[in-house]
Amino acid sequence: GESIIDEPTEEQLKYISHKLKDFDGKYVGAKRFIEMEREAYREAGQHDKVSLHKRLYPTSYAETFAPPAQNIFFNTDILERRIIELKRDNAATVRGNFEGDPNVFVRFVPNQDGRFVVSKLLPSNLTNRKYSLNGVFYPMDSYSYVSSSDAYRLEKVQGYGMSNGAGAVKEKYNSQIDDPNKSTDEWQTGRFVCTYLFRPDSIEEYCMDMLRMTVYYNALHFPESNVNHVAEYFIKNNFGGYLLYSTNPEDGRPKANAGFHTTIDLKKRMFNKHRDYISMFGSKEKHIEYLMQCLQIRGLDDTTHFDLFVATGGCLLAEDSVYGEYLNQPDDIDIKDILGW
């Protein structure tokens, strides 16, 4: 016979041998029964089973194309639902390029074949805010955004071919805009606003892309330092003041090199940061490439193949550094004196 999808009618109930009710005491049809099974998995924190259940018993056409999760680290239910939503929403982001001389002015130019995917653009008078101190540029108002990068290696990665360069910008949470007592679904800050996943013809071209991105958002940049091209490029071009350093927890002094080195312990921290971010903001995240990488990564050893996962993770780790608190200083103060260098 035909399935009873919605709540059964009185006539249909006569022919149902095994009647089921929901928590409100109402008889349920097939769709509500499937939803109840998923709710039980969610309450138990078994998000991998929710994902499998969707593929076995889809309740919509879109769910039949939900990509299979490769890990059990993150809330795959949130990831899959949001990916499906974003595939239907062409207005969530705009693709384009950051262009112009970082010494003068960087602007965003929409381009359907562009390298950057942006979900928040700034008024022109709030971009490119910087000052020069002893010949080095520093960002003004650097407390609003952090950026990160994962430079590509020149050699092939076994089984994956040539890797890409990645970059990301995250807006920090701002309590003056978003009430901490409100649901994070209602917050306007605290999310990723720009992503980049591309392999230019040269390392220099990639580094310039990262510099333009960072200068546009007045961000502090926290690069992955296993491949140190980006930090070296910033310093060489007098933008070393845009680099963000981890601080020593014992004395608060900045470490010798900017950014982060992806050790096993740091990868564990990064995975935890992504897990918390997805739980808080995943249902409103606008960058589908980021969500896809979180869904597909298989474990700590897989970070080499998921460049955007590392770059966005760098943004999440960057918020732990207190170094940026010292950078918004008057022009007549030497930042090295403040930090005790």
mmCIF file of C-alpha atoms in Angstrom:
data_model
loop_
_atom_site.group_PDB
_atom_site.id
_atom_site.type_symbol
_atom_site.label_atom_id
_atom_site.label_comp_id
_atom_site.label_asym_id
_atom_site.label_seq_id
_atom_site.Cartn_x
_atom_site.Cartn_y
_atom_site.Cartn_z
ATOM 1 C CA GLY A 1 0.000 0.000 0.000
ATOM 2 C CA GLU A 2 0.898 3.658 -0.070
ATOM 3 C CA SER A 3 2.944 5.182 2.732
ATOM 4 C CA ILE A 4 1.218 7.487 5.176
ATOM 5 C CA ILE A 5 3.637 10.410 5.141
ATOM 6 C CA ASP A 6 1.902 13.043 7.266
ATOM 7 C CA GLU A 7 -0.274 12.699 10.376
ATOM 8 C CA PRO A 8 -2.733 9.876 9.666
ATOM 9 C CA THR A 9 -6.428 10.618 9.367
ATOM 10 C CA GLU A 10 -9.095 8.791 11.395
ATOM 11 C CA GLU A 11 -9.879 6.660 8.354
ATOM 12 C CA GLN A 12 -6.214 5.720 7.845
ATOM 13 C CA LEU A 13 -5.780 4.798 11.507
ATOM 14 C CA LYS A 14 -8.243 1.941 11.066
ATOM 15 C CA TYR A 15 -5.782 0.168 8.781
ATOM 16 C CA ILE A 16 -2.578 0.758 10.772
ATOM 17 C CA SER A 17 -1.726 -2.307 12.853
ATOM 18 C CA HIS A 18 1.163 -0.688 14.750
ATOM 19 C CA LYS A 19 0.237 2.885 15.661
ATOM 20 C CA LEU A 20 2.924 5.292 16.895
ATOM 21 C CA LYS A 21 2.607 8.561 18.813
ATOM 22 C CA ASP A 22 5.034 11.434 19.317
ATOM 23 C CA PHE A 23 5.910 13.076 22.648
ATOM 24 C CA ASP A 24 2.754 15.191 22.457
ATOM 25 C CA GLY A 25 0.554 12.112 22.150
ATOM 26 C CA LYS A 26 -0.265 12.652 18.476
ATOM 27 C CA TYR A 27 -0.256 9.803 15.973
ATOM 28 C CA VAL A 28 2.578 10.151 13.500
ATOM 29 C CA GLY A 29 3.129 9.327 9.871
ATOM 30 C CA ALA A 30 6.339 8.174 8.201
ATOM 31 C CA LYS A 31 7.981 11.599 7.979
ATOM 32 C CA ARG A 32 7.488 12.446 11.650
ATOM 33 C CA PHE A 33 8.696 8.965 12.638
ATOM 34 C CA ILE A 34 11.928 9.512 10.687
ATOM 35 C CA GLU A 35 12.367 12.937 12.339
ATOM 36 C CA MET A 36 11.901 11.390 15.791
ATOM 37 C CA GLU A 37 14.649 8.864 15.115
ATOM 38 C CA ARG A 38 17.003 11.668 14.079
ATOM 39 C CA GLU A 39 16.137 13.705 17.170
ATOM 40 C CA ALA A 40 17.092 10.746 19.353
ATOM 41 C CA TYR A 41 20.495 10.535 17.654
ATOM 42 C CA ARG A 42 21.038 14.287 18.048
ATOM 43 C CA GLU A 43 20.199 14.189 21.754
ATOM 44 C CA ALA A 44 22.715 11.367 22.167
ATOM 45 C CA GLY A 45 25.355 13.386 20.308
ATOM 46 C CA GLN A 46 25.582 10.721 17.579
ATOM 47 C CA HIS A 47 25.871 13.109 14.649
ATOM 48 C CA ASP A 48 27.482 10.507 12.402
ATOM 49 C CA LYS A 49 24.327 8.391 12.753
ATOM 50 C CA VAL A 50 22.182 11.399 11.846
ATOM 51 C CA SER A 51 24.205 11.788 8.650
ATOM 52 C CA LEU A 52 23.877 8.107 7.765
ATOM 53 C CA HIS A 53 20.143 8.189 8.555
ATOM 54 C CA LYS A 54 19.636 11.076 6.123
ATOM 55 C CA ARG A 55 21.193 9.138 3.294
ATOM 56 C CA LEU A 56 19.226 5.997 4.100
ATOM 57 C CA TYR A 57 15.884 7.748 4.654
ATOM 58 C CA PRO A 58 15.906 11.179 2.959
ATOM 59 C CA THR A 59 12.870 13.355 3.658
ATOM 60 C CA SER A 60 13.576 15.823 0.859
ATOM 61 C CA TYR A 61 15.053 15.797 -2.626
ATOM 62 C CA ALA A 62 18.028 17.861 -1.418
ATOM 63 C CA GLU A 63 18.941 15.303 1.259
ATOM 64 C CA THR A 64 19.510 12.639 -1.382
ATOM 65 C CA PHE A 65 22.563 14.666 -2.486
ATOM 66 C CA ALA A 66 23.957 15.380 0.992
ATOM 67 C CA PRO A 67 27.735 14.740 0.841
ATOM 68 C CA PRO A 68 28.925 11.872 3.036
ATOM 69 C CA ALA A 69 30.835 12.917 6.159
ATOM 70 C CA GLN A 70 34.386 11.618 6.515
ATOM 71 C CA ASN A 71 34.799 12.249 10.252
ATOM 72 C CA ILE A 72 33.067 12.088 13.608
ATOM 73 C CA PHE A 73 34.780 15.135 15.114
ATOM 74 C CA PHE A 74 32.193 17.763 14.233
ATOM 75 C CA ASN A 75 28.432 18.121 14.251
ATOM 76 C CA THR A 76 27.891 16.722 10.762
ATOM 77 C CA ASP A 77 24.157 17.315 11.037
ATOM 78 C CA ILE A 78 24.769 21.084 11.219
ATOM 79 C CA LEU A 79 27.340 20.922 8.420
ATOM 80 C CA GLU A 80 25.137 18.948 6.027
ATOM 81 C CA ARG A 81 22.025 21.041 6.602
ATOM 82 C CA ARG A 82 23.913 24.294 6.104
ATOM 83 C CA ILE A 83 25.664 23.029 2.957
ATOM 84 C CA ILE A 84 22.291 22.147 1.443
ATOM 85 C CA GLU A 85 20.963 25.629 2.333
ATOM 86 C CA LEU A 86 23.967 27.397 0.812
ATOM 87 C CA LYS A 87 23.701 25.437 -2.433
ATOM 88 C CA ARG A 88 20.308 27.113 -2.848
ATOM 89 C CA ASP A 89 21.501 30.598 -1.780
ATOM 90 C CA ASN A 90 23.535 32.397 -4.418
ATOM 91 C CA ALA A 91 23.483 35.669 -2.486
ATOM 92 C CA ALA A 92 25.308 34.526 0.657
ATOM 93 C CA THR A 93 28.737 35.381 -0.777
ATOM 94 C CA VAL A 94 30.323 37.204 -3.691
ATOM 95 C CA ARG A 95 33.429 36.082 -5.563
ATOM 96 C CA GLY A 96 36.114 38.516 -6.665
ATOM 97 C CA ASN A 97 39.673 39.780 -6.187
ATOM 98 C CA PHE A 98 41.450 42.276 -3.977
ATOM 99 C CA GLU A 99 43.379 44.654 -6.204
ATOM 100 C CA GLY A 100 45.622 47.681 -5.827
ATOM 101 C CA ASP A 101 48.901 48.677 -4.201
ATOM 102 C CA PRO A 102 48.839 47.821 -0.459
ATOM 103 C CA ASN A 103 51.044 50.867 0.173
ATOM 104 C CA VAL A 104 48.283 53.086 -1.217
ATOM 105 C CA PHE A 105 44.809 51.515 -1.364
ATOM 106 C CA VAL A 106 43.328 48.021 -1.792
ATOM 107 C CA ARG A 107 39.818 47.551 -3.162
ATOM 108 C CA PHE A 108 37.596 44.554 -3.797
ATOM 109 C CA VAL A 109 36.532 43.960 -7.397
ATOM 110 C CA PRO A 110 33.706 41.437 -8.002
ATOM 111 C CA ASN A 111 34.612 38.747 -10.519
ATOM 112 C CA GLN A 112 32.779 35.453 -10.992
ATOM 113 C CA ASP A 113 36.156 33.784 -11.596
ATOM 114 C CA GLY A 114 37.835 35.560 -8.699
ATOM 115 C CA ARG A 115 40.067 33.949 -6.106
ATOM 116 C CA PHE A 116 38.312 35.270 -3.002
ATOM 117 C CA VAL A 117 34.882 34.433 -1.612
ATOM 118 C CA VAL A 118 33.572 37.273 0.552
ATOM 119 C CA SER A 119 30.507 37.468 2.785
ATOM 120 C CA LYS A 120 31.155 40.925 4.260
ATOM 121 C CA LEU A 121 32.599 43.990 2.573
ATOM 122 C CA LEU A 122 33.509 47.196 4.409
ATOM 123 C CA PRO A 123 32.705 50.820 3.570
ATOM 124 C CA SER A 124 35.707 52.254 1.727
ATOM 125 C CA ASN A 125 36.460 54.737 4.529
ATOM 126 C CA LEU A 126 36.864 51.828 6.980
ATOM 127 C CA THR A 127 39.347 49.856 4.862
ATOM 128 C CA ASN A 128 43.110 50.291 4.445
ATOM 129 C CA ARG A 129 43.509 51.998 7.818
ATOM 130 C CA LYS A 130 47.192 51.908 8.689
ATOM 131 C CA TYR A 131 50.071 53.923 10.032
ATOM 132 C CA SER A 132 53.825 53.827 9.569
ATOM 133 C CA LEU A 133 56.301 53.534 12.424
ATOM 134 C CA ASN A 134 60.051 53.453 11.753
ATOM 135 C CA GLY A 135 59.344 52.525 8.147
ATOM 136 C CA VAL A 136 57.027 49.628 9.007
ATOM 137 C CA PHE A 137 53.265 49.613 8.390
ATOM 138 C CA TYR A 138 50.857 48.667 11.205
ATOM 139 C CA PRO A 139 47.057 48.329 11.023
ATOM 140 C CA MET A 140 44.860 50.814 12.817
ATOM 141 C CA ASP A 141 41.738 49.502 14.552
ATOM 142 C CA SER A 142 43.203 45.989 14.383
ATOM 143 C CA TYR A 143 40.869 44.673 17.081
ATOM 144 C CA SER A 144 38.006 43.825 14.675
ATOM 145 C CA TYR A 145 39.461 41.201 12.309
ATOM 146 C CA VAL A 146 42.099 38.475 12.202
ATOM 147 C CA SER A 147 43.404 36.774 9.084
ATOM 148 C CA SER A 148 45.442 33.650 8.450
ATOM 149 C CA SER A 149 47.081 31.761 5.610
ATOM 150 C CA ASP A 150 48.362 28.316 4.714
ATOM 151 C CA ALA A 151 50.943 28.642 1.954
ATOM 152 C CA TYR A 152 51.255 25.873 -0.586
ATOM 153 C CA ARG A 153 54.301 23.690 -1.028
ATOM 154 C CA LEU A 154 56.036 23.520 -4.362
ATOM 155 C CA GLU A 155 56.106 19.729 -4.417
ATOM 156 C CA LYS A 156 53.144 17.415 -4.935
ATOM 157 C CA VAL A 157 51.332 15.918 -1.953
ATOM 158 C CA GLN A 158 51.191 12.129 -2.306
ATOM 159 C CA GLY A 159 47.754 11.015 -3.490
ATOM 160 C CA TYR A 160 46.439 14.588 -3.793
ATOM 161 C CA GLY A 161 48.563 16.279 -6.466
ATOM 162 C CA MET A 162 49.560 19.926 -6.056
ATOM 163 C CA SER A 163 48.213 21.671 -2.972
ATOM 164 C CA ASN A 164 46.493 25.068 -2.976
ATOM 165 C CA GLY A 165 47.243 28.235 -1.125
ATOM 166 C CA ALA A 166 44.559 29.155 1.396
ATOM 167 C CA GLY A 167 43.555 32.243 3.321
ATOM 168 C CA ALA A 168 40.749 33.418 5.569
ATOM 169 C CA VAL A 169 39.514 36.419 7.521
ATOM 170 C CA LYS A 170 37.363 36.204 10.635
ATOM 171 C CA GLU A 171 35.505 39.026 12.303
ATOM 172 C CA LYS A 172 36.000 38.963 16.054
ATOM 173 C CA TYR A 173 33.001 38.883 18.362
ATOM 174 C CA ASN A 174 31.957 42.430 19.288
ATOM 175 C CA SER A 175 29.859 42.767 22.455
ATOM 176 C CA GLN A 176 28.936 46.338 21.488
ATOM 177 C CA ILE A 177 27.077 44.937 18.479
ATOM 178 C CA ASP A 178 25.882 41.542 19.715
ATOM 179 C CA ASP A 179 24.327 40.902 23.112
ATOM 180 C CA PRO A 180 26.144 37.925 24.690
ATOM 181 C CA ASN A 181 22.830 36.808 26.226
ATOM 182 C CA LYS A 182 21.233 36.349 22.810
ATOM 183 C CA SER A 183 21.468 33.206 20.711
ATOM 184 C CA THR A 184 24.590 33.077 18.550
ATOM 185 C CA ASP A 185 22.249 32.588 15.592
ATOM 186 C CA GLU A 186 21.333 36.252 16.026
ATOM 187 C CA TRP A 187 24.910 37.561 16.254
ATOM 188 C CA GLN A 188 26.263 39.640 13.393
ATOM 189 C CA THR A 189 29.913 39.296 14.442
ATOM 190 C CA GLY A 190 32.197 36.382 15.258
ATOM 191 C CA ARG A 191 32.066 34.684 11.842
ATOM 192 C CA PHE A 192 34.284 34.169 8.826
ATOM 193 C CA VAL A 193 33.930 36.957 6.274
ATOM 194 C CA CYS A 194 36.440 35.944 3.591
ATOM 195 C CA THR A 195 37.995 32.722 2.278
ATOM 196 C CA TYR A 196 40.566 31.914 -0.397
ATOM 197 C CA LEU A 197 41.507 28.562 -1.925
ATOM 198 C CA PHE A 198 43.655 28.915 -5.037
ATOM 199 C CA ARG A 199 47.095 28.117 -6.427
ATOM 200 C CA PRO A 200 48.580 31.115 -8.282
ATOM 201 C CA ASP A 201 51.469 30.754 -10.694
ATOM 202 C CA SER A 202 54.002 31.956 -8.127
ATOM 203 C CA ILE A 203 54.487 32.123 -4.366
ATOM 204 C CA GLU A 204 54.961 35.899 -4.644
ATOM 205 C CA GLU A 205 51.540 36.275 -6.255
ATOM 206 C CA TYR A 206 49.939 34.233 -3.486
ATOM 207 C CA CYS A 207 51.692 36.263 -0.779
ATOM 208 C CA MET A 208 50.502 39.495 -2.388
ATOM 209 C CA ASP A 209 46.941 38.153 -2.331
ATOM 210 C CA MET A 210 47.287 37.498 1.405
ATOM 211 C CA LEU A 211 48.741 40.966 1.997
ATOM 212 C CA ARG A 212 45.975 42.742 0.085
ATOM 213 C CA MET A 213 43.311 40.736 1.907
ATOM 214 C CA THR A 214 44.830 41.598 5.280
ATOM 215 C CA VAL A 215 45.332 45.298 4.535
ATOM 216 C CA TYR A 216 41.744 45.656 3.286
ATOM 217 C CA TYR A 217 40.288 44.359 6.568
ATOM 218 C CA ASN A 218 42.843 46.115 8.844
ATOM 219 C CA ALA A 219 43.531 42.672 10.222
ATOM 220 C CA LEU A 220 46.413 41.117 12.103
ATOM 221 C CA HIS A 221 47.747 38.151 10.148
ATOM 222 C CA PHE A 222 48.529 34.820 11.820
ATOM 223 C CA PRO A 223 50.199 32.615 9.169
ATOM 224 C CA GLU A 224 50.961 28.925 9.276
ATOM 225 C CA SER A 225 54.745 28.933 9.693
ATOM 226 C CA ASN A 226 55.761 25.425 8.622
ATOM 227 C CA VAL A 227 56.078 27.056 5.197
ATOM 228 C CA ASN A 228 57.070 30.603 6.095
ATOM 229 C CA HIS A 229 56.642 32.389 2.756
ATOM 230 C CA VAL A 230 53.896 34.778 3.878
ATOM 231 C CA ALA A 231 55.581 36.185 6.990
ATOM 232 C CA GLU A 232 58.835 36.682 5.087
ATOM 233 C CA TYR A 233 56.969 38.487 2.297
ATOM 234 C CA PHE A 234 55.177 40.811 4.736
ATOM 235 C CA ILE A 235 58.471 41.743 6.424
ATOM 236 C CA LYS A 236 60.334 42.187 3.139
ATOM 237 C CA ASN A 237 57.665 44.639 1.913
ATOM 238 C CA ASN A 238 57.541 46.646 5.171
ATOM 239 C CA PHE A 239 54.240 45.180 6.396
ATOM 240 C CA GLY A 240 55.749 43.241 9.297
ATOM 241 C CA GLY A 241 53.556 45.272 11.648
ATOM 242 C CA TYR A 242 50.545 43.329 10.351
ATOM 243 C CA LEU A 243 51.919 40.016 11.598
ATOM 244 C CA LEU A 244 50.439 38.441 14.708
ATOM 245 C CA TYR A 245 52.591 36.513 17.159
ATOM 246 C CA SER A 246 51.665 33.908 19.724
ATOM 247 C CA THR A 247 52.573 34.969 23.235
ATOM 248 C CA ASN A 248 54.389 32.981 25.868
ATOM 249 C CA PRO A 249 51.858 32.070 28.608
ATOM 250 C CA GLU A 250 54.518 32.442 31.323
ATOM 251 C CA ASP A 251 55.560 36.054 30.683
ATOM 252 C CA GLY A 252 53.247 37.284 27.910
ATOM 253 C CA ARG A 253 56.166 38.029 25.572
ATOM 254 C CA PRO A 254 55.685 37.345 21.856
ATOM 255 C CA LYS A 255 57.399 34.343 20.332
ATOM 256 C CA ALA A 256 60.225 34.748 17.847
ATOM 257 C CA ASN A 257 58.245 33.882 14.711
ATOM 258 C CA ALA A 258 54.821 35.100 13.636
ATOM 259 C CA GLY A 259 51.944 32.670 13.319
ATOM 260 C CA PHE A 260 51.655 29.031 14.306
ATOM 261 C CA HIS A 261 53.530 25.803 13.709
ATOM 262 C CA THR A 262 51.271 22.796 13.113
ATOM 263 C CA THR A 263 52.478 20.290 15.678
ATOM 264 C CA ILE A 264 50.288 17.386 16.818
ATOM 265 C CA ASP A 265 49.255 19.290 19.968
ATOM 266 C CA LEU A 266 48.350 22.380 17.967
ATOM 267 C CA LYS A 267 46.300 20.297 15.524
ATOM 268 C CA LYS A 268 44.311 18.983 18.475
ATOM 269 C CA ARG A 269 43.652 22.559 19.604
ATOM 270 C CA MET A 270 42.654 23.493 16.075
ATOM 271 C CA PHE A 271 40.160 20.638 15.804
ATOM 272 C CA ASN A 272 38.632 21.678 19.135
ATOM 273 C CA LYS A 273 38.362 25.276 17.911
ATOM 274 C CA HIS A 274 36.602 24.170 14.730
ATOM 275 C CA ARG A 275 34.267 21.917 16.733
ATOM 276 C CA ASP A 276 33.224 24.804 18.996
ATOM 277 C CA TYR A 277 32.854 27.223 16.076
ATOM 278 C CA ILE A 278 30.629 24.822 14.118
ATOM 279 C CA SER A 279 28.433 24.235 17.171
ATOM 280 C CA MET A 280 28.030 27.997 17.710
ATOM 281 C CA PHE A 281 27.989 29.420 14.194
ATOM 282 C CA GLY A 282 27.741 26.515 11.746
ATOM 283 C CA SER A 283 24.026 26.952 11.093
ATOM 284 C CA LYS A 284 24.657 30.538 9.889
ATOM 285 C CA GLU A 285 28.088 30.124 8.291
ATOM 286 C CA LYS A 286 28.157 31.513 4.740
ATOM 287 C CA HIS A 287 31.306 29.954 3.281
ATOM 288 C CA ILE A 288 30.433 26.589 1.791
ATOM 289 C CA GLU A 289 34.059 25.680 0.958
ATOM 290 C CA TYR A 290 34.902 25.894 4.653
ATOM 291 C CA LEU A 291 31.964 23.708 5.649
ATOM 292 C CA MET A 292 32.855 21.137 2.986
ATOM 293 C CA GLN A 293 36.413 20.823 4.253
ATOM 294 C CA CYS A 294 35.180 20.356 7.823
ATOM 295 C CA LEU A 295 32.832 17.642 6.602
ATOM 296 C CA GLN A 296 35.441 15.796 4.546
ATOM 297 C CA ILE A 297 38.571 15.919 6.703
ATOM 298 C CA ARG A 298 39.297 12.523 8.241
ATOM 299 C CA GLY A 299 41.671 13.278 11.091
ATOM 300 C CA LEU A 300 44.763 15.057 12.401
ATOM 301 C CA ASP A 301 47.030 13.572 9.740
ATOM 302 C CA ASP A 302 44.732 14.863 6.992
ATOM 303 C CA THR A 303 45.334 18.593 7.595
ATOM 304 C CA THR A 304 48.064 18.601 4.922
ATOM 305 C CA HIS A 305 45.374 18.032 2.302
ATOM 306 C CA PHE A 306 42.806 20.529 3.629
ATOM 307 C CA ASP A 307 44.424 23.933 3.251
ATOM 308 C CA LEU A 308 41.348 26.040 3.958
ATOM 309 C CA PHE A 309 40.685 24.052 7.126
ATOM 310 C CA VAL A 310 44.155 25.085 8.338
ATOM 311 C CA ALA A 311 43.791 28.752 7.313
ATOM 312 C CA THR A 312 40.403 29.126 9.002
ATOM 313 C CA GLY A 313 41.808 27.249 11.986
ATOM 314 C CA GLY A 314 44.591 29.817 12.109
ATOM 315 C CA CYS A 315 41.993 32.568 12.483
ATOM 316 C CA LEU A 316 40.375 30.693 15.368
ATOM 317 C CA LEU A 317 43.742 30.199 17.064
ATOM 318 C CA ALA A 318 44.711 33.834 16.473
ATOM 319 C CA GLU A 319 42.050 35.036 18.861
ATOM 320 C CA ASP A 320 44.001 33.448 21.728
ATOM 321 C CA SER A 321 46.942 35.819 21.207
ATOM 322 C CA VAL A 322 47.084 39.003 23.315
ATOM 323 C CA TYR A 323 49.809 40.502 21.112
ATOM 324 C CA GLY A 324 47.302 42.554 19.120
ATOM 325 C CA GLU A 325 46.272 44.500 22.209
ATOM 326 C CA TYR A 326 49.536 46.433 22.016
ATOM 327 C CA LEU A 327 49.345 47.551 18.398
ATOM 328 C CA ASN A 328 46.775 50.365 18.493
ATOM 329 C CA GLN A 329 49.203 52.906 19.878
ATOM 330 C CA PRO A 330 49.939 56.569 19.054
ATOM 331 C CA ASP A 331 52.547 57.154 16.355
ATOM 332 C CA ASP A 332 55.130 58.522 18.791
ATOM 333 C CA ILE A 333 55.296 55.273 20.787
ATOM 334 C CA ASP A 334 57.749 52.567 19.745
ATOM 335 C CA ILE A 335 55.949 49.238 19.788
ATOM 336 C CA LYS A 336 59.232 47.501 20.638
ATOM 337 C CA ASP A 337 59.499 49.502 23.852
ATOM 338 C CA ILE A 338 55.988 48.442 24.872
ATOM 339 C CA LEU A 339 56.717 44.769 24.298
ATOM 340 C CA GLY A 340 60.155 44.910 25.876
ATOM 341 C CA TRP A 341 62.082 43.809 22.776
#
